[in-house]
Tab-separated table of C-alpha atoms and ligand atoms in Angstrom:
chain	number	residue	atom	x	y	z
A	1	MET	CA	-93.893	148.008	-65.598
A	2	GLY	CA	-93.026	148.352	-69.348
A	3	LEU	CA	-89.540	147.031	-70.175
A	4	ALA	CA	-88.354	150.651	-71.355
A	5	ARG	CA	-89.486	152.295	-68.213
A	6	SER	CA	-87.991	149.749	-65.849
A	7	THR	CA	-84.584	149.882	-67.761
A	8	ILE	CA	-84.548	153.591	-67.602
A	9	LEU	CA	-85.230	153.525	-63.934
A	10	TRP	CA	-82.476	151.054	-63.429
A	11	VAL	CA	-80.051	153.296	-65.416
A	12	ALA	CA	-81.211	156.054	-62.948
A	13	ASP	CA	-80.188	154.022	-59.950
A	14	ASN	CA	-76.987	152.693	-61.522
A	15	ARG	CA	-73.918	154.491	-59.574
A	16	ARG	CA	-71.465	154.106	-62.691
A	17	LEU	CA	-73.773	155.539	-65.092
A	18	ARG	CA	-74.857	158.288	-62.675
A	19	GLU	CA	-71.405	159.411	-62.604
A	20	HIS	CA	-70.660	159.181	-66.320
A	21	LEU	CA	-73.891	159.990	-68.240
A	22	PRO	CA	-74.335	163.640	-67.079
A	23	ARG	CA	-70.814	164.445	-68.629
A	24	TYR	CA	-72.176	163.886	-72.129
A	25	ARG	CA	-73.293	166.960	-73.987
A	26	PHE	CA	-76.311	165.333	-75.509
A	27	VAL	CA	-77.664	164.473	-72.048
A	28	ARG	CA	-77.159	168.025	-70.830
A	29	ARG	CA	-78.761	169.324	-73.725
A	30	SER	CA	-81.716	166.981	-73.165
A	31	VAL	CA	-82.213	168.006	-69.528
A	32	ALA	CA	-82.731	171.582	-70.682
A	33	ARG	CA	-86.211	170.680	-71.795
A	34	PHE	CA	-87.304	170.135	-68.209
A	35	MET	CA	-85.379	172.834	-66.224
A	36	PRO	CA	-84.720	176.569	-67.077
A	37	GLY	CA	-81.285	176.377	-65.586
A	38	GLU	CA	-79.219	175.113	-62.684
A	39	SER	CA	-79.242	178.121	-60.398
A	40	LEU	CA	-81.815	179.601	-58.121
A	41	ASP	CA	-81.708	182.846	-60.339
A	42	ASP	CA	-82.517	180.730	-63.382
A	43	ALA	CA	-85.686	179.496	-61.527
A	44	LEU	CA	-86.605	182.874	-60.282
A	45	GLU	CA	-86.407	184.285	-63.899
A	46	ALA	CA	-88.525	181.382	-65.248
A	47	ALA	CA	-91.123	182.003	-62.444
A	48	ARG	CA	-91.235	185.548	-63.309
A	49	ARG	CA	-91.854	184.742	-66.994
A	50	LEU	CA	-94.557	182.335	-66.269
A	51	GLY	CA	-96.094	184.692	-63.509
A	52	ASP	CA	-96.339	187.381	-66.217
A	53	ARG	CA	-98.470	184.867	-68.148
A	54	GLY	CA	-100.813	184.318	-65.233
A	55	LEU	CA	-99.248	180.957	-64.142
A	56	PRO	CA	-98.047	180.633	-60.419
A	57	THR	CA	-95.151	178.217	-59.797
A	58	MET	CA	-93.324	176.010	-57.315
A	59	PHE	CA	-89.622	175.409	-56.821
A	60	THR	CA	-87.669	172.343	-55.933
A	61	ALA	CA	-83.939	172.309	-55.612
A	62	LEU	CA	-82.759	169.045	-56.963
A	63	GLY	CA	-81.146	166.567	-54.515
A	64	GLU	CA	-81.918	163.530	-52.390
A	65	ASN	CA	-80.212	161.161	-49.999
A	66	VAL	CA	-77.797	163.487	-48.387
A	67	ASN	CA	-74.885	161.517	-46.688
A	68	ASP	CA	-74.489	163.620	-43.455
A	69	LEU	CA	-76.390	166.152	-41.456
A	70	SER	CA	-74.331	169.158	-42.145
A	71	GLU	CA	-75.424	168.708	-45.856
A	72	ALA	CA	-79.137	168.485	-44.885
A	73	ARG	CA	-78.435	171.686	-42.810
A	74	SER	CA	-77.052	173.454	-45.882
A	75	VAL	CA	-80.100	172.302	-47.792
A	76	LYS	CA	-82.262	173.824	-45.178
A	77	GLU	CA	-80.338	177.178	-45.302
A	78	HIS	CA	-80.663	177.137	-48.952
A	79	TYR	CA	-84.638	176.777	-48.770
A	80	LEU	CA	-84.680	179.395	-46.102
A	81	GLU	CA	-83.159	181.813	-48.669
A	82	VAL	CA	-85.456	180.707	-51.426
A	83	PHE	CA	-88.507	181.553	-49.311
A	84	ASP	CA	-86.922	185.064	-48.708
A	85	ARG	CA	-86.048	185.518	-52.394
A	86	ILE	CA	-89.479	184.481	-53.603
A	87	ALA	CA	-90.972	187.008	-51.220
A	88	ALA	CA	-88.560	189.750	-52.219
A	89	ALA	CA	-89.264	189.100	-55.890
A	90	GLY	CA	-93.131	189.255	-55.102
A	91	LEU	CA	-93.725	185.963	-56.724
A	92	ASP	CA	-96.549	183.601	-56.380
A	93	THR	CA	-94.172	180.510	-55.930
A	94	GLU	CA	-94.347	177.818	-53.367
A	95	VAL	CA	-91.744	175.303	-52.376
A	96	SER	CA	-91.454	171.588	-52.565
A	97	VAL	CA	-88.862	169.480	-50.811
A	98	LYS	CA	-87.673	165.848	-50.613
A	99	PRO	CA	-87.459	164.532	-46.990
A	100	THR	CA	-84.206	162.547	-47.758
A	101	HIS	CA	-82.519	165.909	-48.988
A	102	LEU	CA	-83.311	167.207	-45.495
A	103	GLY	CA	-81.776	164.087	-43.602
A	104	LEU	CA	-84.613	161.444	-43.586
A	105	ASP	CA	-82.083	158.569	-44.124
A	106	LEU	CA	-80.078	159.823	-41.251
A	107	ASP	CA	-82.166	161.120	-38.413
A	108	ARG	CA	-85.859	161.735	-38.080
A	109	GLU	CA	-85.817	164.228	-35.448
A	110	THR	CA	-83.159	166.468	-37.143
A	111	THR	CA	-85.343	166.206	-40.454
A	112	LEU	CA	-88.419	167.209	-38.424
A	113	ALA	CA	-86.502	170.235	-37.069
A	114	ASN	CA	-85.279	171.203	-40.510
A	115	LEU	CA	-88.856	170.939	-41.871
A	116	GLU	CA	-90.319	172.752	-39.057
A	117	GLU	CA	-88.004	175.733	-39.555
A	118	LEU	CA	-88.942	175.763	-43.337
A	119	ALA	CA	-92.583	175.561	-42.543
A	120	ALA	CA	-92.326	178.490	-40.046
A	121	LYS	CA	-90.490	180.434	-42.742
A	122	ALA	CA	-93.158	179.738	-45.266
A	123	ALA	CA	-95.790	180.853	-42.771
A	124	GLU	CA	-93.879	184.104	-42.072
A	125	HIS	CA	-94.335	184.876	-45.934
A	126	ASP	CA	-97.740	183.678	-46.060
A	127	ASN	CA	-96.352	180.738	-48.247
A	128	TRP	CA	-96.649	176.978	-48.340
A	129	LEU	CA	-94.262	174.133	-47.847
A	130	TRP	CA	-94.758	170.708	-49.660
A	131	LEU	CA	-93.224	167.500	-49.064
A	132	ASP	CA	-92.476	165.184	-52.166
A	133	MET	CA	-93.013	161.561	-51.808
A	134	GLU	CA	-90.060	159.477	-52.510
A	135	SER	CA	-89.655	155.599	-52.952
A	136	ALA	CA	-91.656	153.205	-51.032
A	137	PRO	CA	-89.305	152.672	-48.017
A	138	TYR	CA	-89.736	156.404	-47.289
A	139	VAL	CA	-93.519	156.542	-47.280
A	140	ASP	CA	-94.029	155.728	-43.490
A	141	GLY	CA	-91.441	158.296	-42.459
A	142	THR	CA	-92.734	160.950	-44.736
A	143	LEU	CA	-96.315	160.403	-43.546
A	144	GLU	CA	-95.139	160.605	-40.023
A	145	LEU	CA	-93.237	163.853	-40.616
A	146	TYR	CA	-96.024	165.360	-42.373
A	147	GLY	CA	-98.513	164.502	-39.429
A	148	LYS	CA	-96.261	166.261	-37.047
A	149	LEU	CA	-95.847	169.340	-39.238
A	150	ARG	CA	-99.618	169.592	-40.101
A	151	SER	CA	-100.571	169.465	-36.454
A	152	GLY	CA	-98.280	172.483	-35.966
A	153	GLN	CA	-99.238	174.572	-39.081
A	154	PRO	CA	-101.878	174.678	-41.863
A	155	ASN	CA	-99.631	175.804	-44.725
A	156	VAL	CA	-98.033	172.325	-45.555
A	157	GLY	CA	-98.643	169.786	-48.160
A	158	ILE	CA	-97.687	166.195	-48.808
A	159	CYS	CA	-97.478	164.217	-52.076
A	160	LEU	CA	-99.311	160.932	-52.237
A	161	GLN	CA	-98.778	158.302	-55.080
A	162	ALA	CA	-101.874	156.553	-56.682
A	163	TYR	CA	-99.830	153.578	-57.898
A	164	LEU	CA	-99.277	152.488	-54.296
A	165	LYS	CA	-101.899	150.040	-53.219
A	166	ARG	CA	-101.522	151.435	-49.580
A	167	THR	CA	-102.462	155.014	-50.469
A	168	ALA	CA	-106.213	154.518	-49.964
A	169	ARG	CA	-105.393	153.423	-46.334
A	170	ASP	CA	-102.900	156.199	-45.782
A	171	LEU	CA	-105.646	158.654	-46.782
A	172	ASP	CA	-108.015	157.302	-43.994
A	173	ASP	CA	-105.269	158.092	-41.486
A	174	LEU	CA	-104.507	161.540	-43.065
A	175	MET	CA	-108.021	162.969	-43.713
A	176	PRO	CA	-108.677	163.902	-39.982
A	177	LEU	CA	-105.844	166.307	-40.189
A	178	ASP	CA	-107.436	168.217	-42.908
A	179	PRO	CA	-104.418	167.791	-45.122
A	180	THR	CA	-103.099	169.568	-48.277
A	181	ILE	CA	-102.455	166.738	-50.988
A	182	ARG	CA	-100.601	166.649	-54.255
A	183	LEU	CA	-102.024	163.451	-55.887
A	184	VAL	CA	-99.535	161.982	-58.390
A	185	LYS	CA	-99.250	158.615	-60.150
A	186	GLY	CA	-95.839	157.708	-58.945
A	187	ALA	CA	-92.530	157.905	-60.455
A	188	TYR	CA	-90.177	155.133	-58.812
A	189	ARG	CA	-89.314	151.597	-59.634
A	190	GLU	CA	-91.178	149.521	-57.029
A	191	PRO	CA	-91.899	145.851	-56.376
A	192	ASP	CA	-94.808	144.394	-58.169
A	193	GLU	CA	-96.709	143.464	-54.898
A	194	ILE	CA	-97.026	146.966	-53.694
A	195	VAL	CA	-98.138	148.901	-56.810
A	196	PHE	CA	-100.833	148.729	-59.578
A	197	ARG	CA	-99.252	148.103	-62.708
A	198	SER	CA	-101.400	148.812	-65.599
A	199	ARG	CA	-102.021	152.421	-66.884
A	200	ALA	CA	-105.721	151.750	-66.472
A	201	ALA	CA	-105.671	150.564	-62.989
A	202	ILE	CA	-103.379	153.488	-61.855
A	203	SER	CA	-105.641	155.941	-63.567
A	204	GLU	CA	-108.698	154.548	-61.856
A	205	ALA	CA	-107.065	154.489	-58.506
A	206	TYR	CA	-106.041	158.071	-59.094
A	207	ARG	CA	-109.570	159.096	-60.083
A	208	ARG	CA	-111.124	157.435	-56.824
A	209	LEU	CA	-108.464	158.914	-54.517
A	210	ALA	CA	-109.010	162.449	-56.040
A	211	LEU	CA	-112.859	162.026	-55.543
A	212	LEU	CA	-112.375	160.575	-51.965
A	213	ILE	CA	-110.125	163.539	-51.015
A	214	LEU	CA	-112.605	166.161	-52.406
A	215	ALA	CA	-115.576	164.410	-50.772
A	216	ARG	CA	-113.739	164.613	-47.249
A	217	LYS	CA	-111.669	167.799	-47.578
A	218	GLY	CA	-111.942	170.284	-44.805
A	219	GLN	CA	-111.738	174.149	-44.677
A	220	VAL	CA	-108.002	174.533	-45.221
A	221	GLY	CA	-106.822	171.496	-47.215
A	222	ARG	CA	-106.023	171.762	-50.757
A	223	LEU	CA	-106.108	169.042	-53.528
A	224	ALA	CA	-103.541	169.412	-56.243
A	225	LEU	CA	-103.766	166.961	-59.243
A	226	GLY	CA	-99.982	166.646	-59.961
A	227	THR	CA	-100.383	165.054	-63.525
A	228	HIS	CA	-100.104	165.910	-67.309
A	229	ASP	CA	-102.797	163.302	-67.955
A	230	VAL	CA	-105.330	165.836	-69.348
A	231	ASP	CA	-107.894	163.177	-70.127
A	232	LEU	CA	-107.748	162.016	-66.438
A	233	ILE	CA	-108.187	165.610	-65.214
A	234	ARG	CA	-111.187	166.021	-67.505
A	235	THR	CA	-112.635	162.697	-66.219
A	236	ILE	CA	-112.405	163.800	-62.694
A	237	GLU	CA	-113.923	167.193	-63.568
A	238	ALA	CA	-116.755	165.532	-65.407
A	239	ASP	CA	-117.297	163.381	-62.222
A	240	LEU	CA	-117.357	166.553	-60.125
A	241	GLY	CA	-119.430	168.586	-62.431
A	242	GLY	CA	-116.791	171.418	-62.552
A	243	HIS	CA	-113.260	172.318	-61.657
A	244	ASP	CA	-113.940	174.016	-58.196
A	245	GLY	CA	-111.938	172.400	-55.284
A	246	PHE	CA	-109.009	171.268	-57.038
A	247	GLU	CA	-105.879	172.615	-58.674
A	248	VAL	CA	-103.562	171.307	-61.359
A	249	HIS	CA	-99.758	171.196	-60.954
A	250	MET	CA	-97.596	170.104	-63.751
A	251	LEU	CA	-93.736	169.885	-64.278
A	252	TYR	CA	-92.001	172.774	-66.073
A	253	GLY	CA	-91.539	171.951	-69.764
A	254	ILE	CA	-94.372	169.348	-70.007
A	255	ARG	CA	-97.720	170.262	-71.568
A	256	GLN	CA	-97.219	173.726	-70.622
A	257	ASN	CA	-99.645	174.936	-73.193
A	258	ASP	CA	-102.467	172.797	-71.761
A	259	LEU	CA	-101.659	174.259	-68.276
A	260	LEU	CA	-101.913	177.814	-69.639
A	261	ARG	CA	-105.112	177.010	-71.351
A	262	MET	CA	-106.598	175.595	-68.055
A	263	THR	CA	-105.394	178.695	-66.184
A	264	ALA	CA	-107.170	180.857	-68.696
A	265	GLY	CA	-110.307	178.801	-68.205
A	266	GLY	CA	-110.231	179.585	-64.493
A	267	VAL	CA	-108.570	176.291	-63.307
A	268	LYS	CA	-106.054	177.119	-60.273
A	269	ALA	CA	-102.761	175.707	-61.687
A	270	ARG	CA	-99.054	175.815	-60.790
A	271	SER	CA	-95.901	174.755	-62.699
A	272	LEU	CA	-93.197	173.006	-60.736
A	273	ILE	CA	-89.708	174.388	-61.659
A	274	ALA	CA	-86.840	172.203	-60.657
A	275	TYR	CA	-83.174	173.546	-60.632
A	276	GLY	CA	-79.853	172.618	-59.311
A	277	THR	CA	-76.735	170.642	-60.434
A	278	TYR	CA	-77.843	167.288	-59.147
A	279	TRP	CA	-80.388	166.620	-61.828
A	280	TYR	CA	-79.343	163.127	-63.116
A	281	PRO	CA	-81.627	160.781	-61.148
A	282	TRP	CA	-84.662	163.396	-61.472
A	283	PHE	CA	-84.005	163.748	-65.104
A	284	MET	CA	-84.095	159.848	-65.645
A	285	ARG	CA	-87.398	159.651	-63.807
A	286	ARG	CA	-88.739	162.157	-66.399
A	287	ILE	CA	-87.423	160.232	-69.324
A	288	ALA	CA	-88.838	157.000	-67.911
A	289	GLU	CA	-92.365	158.593	-67.816
A	290	ASN	CA	-92.368	158.981	-71.653
A	291	PRO	CA	-89.495	156.840	-72.993
A	292	THR	CA	-90.398	156.874	-76.757
A	293	LYS	CA	-90.716	160.617	-77.127
A	294	ASN	CA	-87.846	161.455	-74.694
A	295	ILE	CA	-85.498	159.015	-76.116
A	296	LEU	CA	-86.124	160.275	-79.590
A	297	LEU	CA	-85.495	163.686	-78.348
A	298	ALA	CA	-82.240	162.741	-76.650
A	299	LEU	CA	-81.099	161.017	-79.956
A	300	ARG	CA	-81.978	164.185	-81.754
A	301	ASN	CA	-79.576	166.053	-79.395
A	302	LEU	CA	-76.926	163.349	-79.881
A	303	VAL	CA	-76.840	163.886	-83.624
A	304	ALA	CA	-77.259	167.790	-83.563
A	305	ARG	CA	-74.240	169.774	-83.869
A	306	GLY	CA	-73.138	172.651	-81.827
B	1	FDA	P1	-98.858	159.952	-67.931
B	1	FDA	O1	-97.331	159.458	-67.538
B	1	FDA	O2	-99.937	159.158	-68.203
B	1	FDA	O3	-98.683	161.217	-68.897
B	1	FDA	C1	-99.602	161.878	-69.514
B	1	FDA	C2	-99.105	162.554	-70.799
B	1	FDA	O4	-98.302	163.680	-70.339
B	1	FDA	C3	-98.244	161.692	-71.613
B	1	FDA	O5	-99.002	161.005	-72.651
B	1	FDA	C4	-97.254	162.723	-72.118
B	1	FDA	O6	-97.830	163.346	-73.330
B	1	FDA	C5	-96.998	163.713	-71.127
B	1	FDA	N1	-96.008	163.397	-70.211
B	1	FDA	C6	-95.984	163.047	-68.989
B	1	FDA	N2	-94.626	162.913	-68.548
B	1	FDA	C7	-93.971	163.307	-69.497
B	1	FDA	C8	-92.423	163.395	-69.550
B	1	FDA	N3	-91.765	163.159	-68.553
B	1	FDA	N4	-91.887	163.836	-70.709
B	1	FDA	C9	-92.769	164.212	-71.772
B	1	FDA	N5	-94.052	164.178	-71.670
B	1	FDA	C10	-94.671	163.744	-70.530
B	1	FDA	N6	-93.795	161.497	-58.297
B	1	FDA	C11	-93.496	161.009	-57.181
B	1	FDA	O7	-93.410	159.711	-57.125
B	1	FDA	N7	-93.313	161.793	-56.142
B	1	FDA	C12	-93.467	163.201	-56.162
B	1	FDA	O8	-93.263	163.934	-55.215
B	1	FDA	C13	-93.897	163.704	-57.411
B	1	FDA	N8	-94.068	165.072	-57.662
B	1	FDA	C14	-94.663	165.435	-58.710
B	1	FDA	C15	-95.133	166.801	-58.731
B	1	FDA	C16	-95.743	167.300	-59.896
B	1	FDA	C17	-96.314	168.636	-60.007
B	1	FDA	C18	-96.054	166.397	-61.013
B	1	FDA	C19	-96.711	166.836	-62.249
B	1	FDA	C20	-95.516	165.135	-61.012
B	1	FDA	C21	-94.816	164.524	-59.892
B	1	FDA	N9	-94.442	163.432	-59.822
B	1	FDA	C22	-94.013	162.834	-58.579
B	1	FDA	C23	-94.311	162.367	-61.043
B	1	FDA	C24	-95.476	161.517	-61.293
B	1	FDA	O9	-95.451	160.685	-60.303
B	1	FDA	C25	-95.576	160.903	-62.537
B	1	FDA	O10	-94.317	160.073	-62.672
B	1	FDA	C26	-95.480	161.971	-63.800
B	1	FDA	O11	-96.313	163.091	-63.403
B	1	FDA	C27	-95.940	161.140	-64.980
B	1	FDA	O12	-97.306	160.903	-64.998
B	1	FDA	P2	-98.672	161.703	-65.455
B	1	FDA	O13	-99.581	161.575	-64.370
B	1	FDA	O14	-98.100	163.040	-65.998
B	1	FDA	O15	-99.270	160.830	-66.460
């Protein structure tokens, strides 16, 4: 892992900095690049604007690792409302959640019950529920939750990380379920032994996994390439001889023009909009993905007046 990336991911995990940095104006200004605002209304408004330009969206309420189950219940209640608000607004917007936001650190059965309720609500609105993939200690638990959810309902997706060496094996177990998968490179600070390190190795793992999923995909399952790496998307497209069979999902504020261009060219695409007040660790992972560009941007915000 590059020194800059690992240092930023360390800063993301550091409790003192996590408490202090968000108070600085330049940090708050920098985060605005990646989110339209902190409230659900801000996210709905952004989804409406992107929808008007032909781009469907996905919402995630920022938060992770809740400390008690009542907090997890509030998060579930919030997402139930989110599905209703999306439907009432007539938006093509799906929802993605972090399992630890719904209690995975505390109790698996309760987490599953929370997720089942959300998946049922998604089905009621003909919508989809996705599970994000968090750091390595949560992979087994998340896969287990997904297996149970998917055996009950088709409209659920899971994120898999190409940088994890185990992912090819996990796919073997998942494919009989006809899963819906968002494939990403992976955003966390992980031990050397369990991940591919070089950019080339991660991209190659990503390409192989994408092709494997497409070769074995069933009737229901979808594949979303969750990446801003347009060259990698083009390579996969060339391997396949077209863009049928996969979607492209990107994060709000990153390479949006590329995504809009793809949509115009017939690629199914979606922009993931994050919102909420607990943005710090999520924001630091975004900075770590492109340290040079994002640190320069933050410095510009630091010196800017107003
Ligand atoms: P890469 O980092 O190579 O970026 C390609 C190009 O995109 C860069 O050269 C740059 O131009 C631009 N770019 C990428 N990131 C940028 C940034 N932060 N700021 C500015 N420019 C940037 N991870 C995870 O572990 N679990 C998850 O559940 C998810 N979920 C998820 C959903 C979606 C829709 C996306 C797009 C990504 C995720 N991720 C994730 C994050 C993912 O693992 C990965 O860290 C980022 O997507 C960055 O990697 P890229 O594939 O974009 O390639």
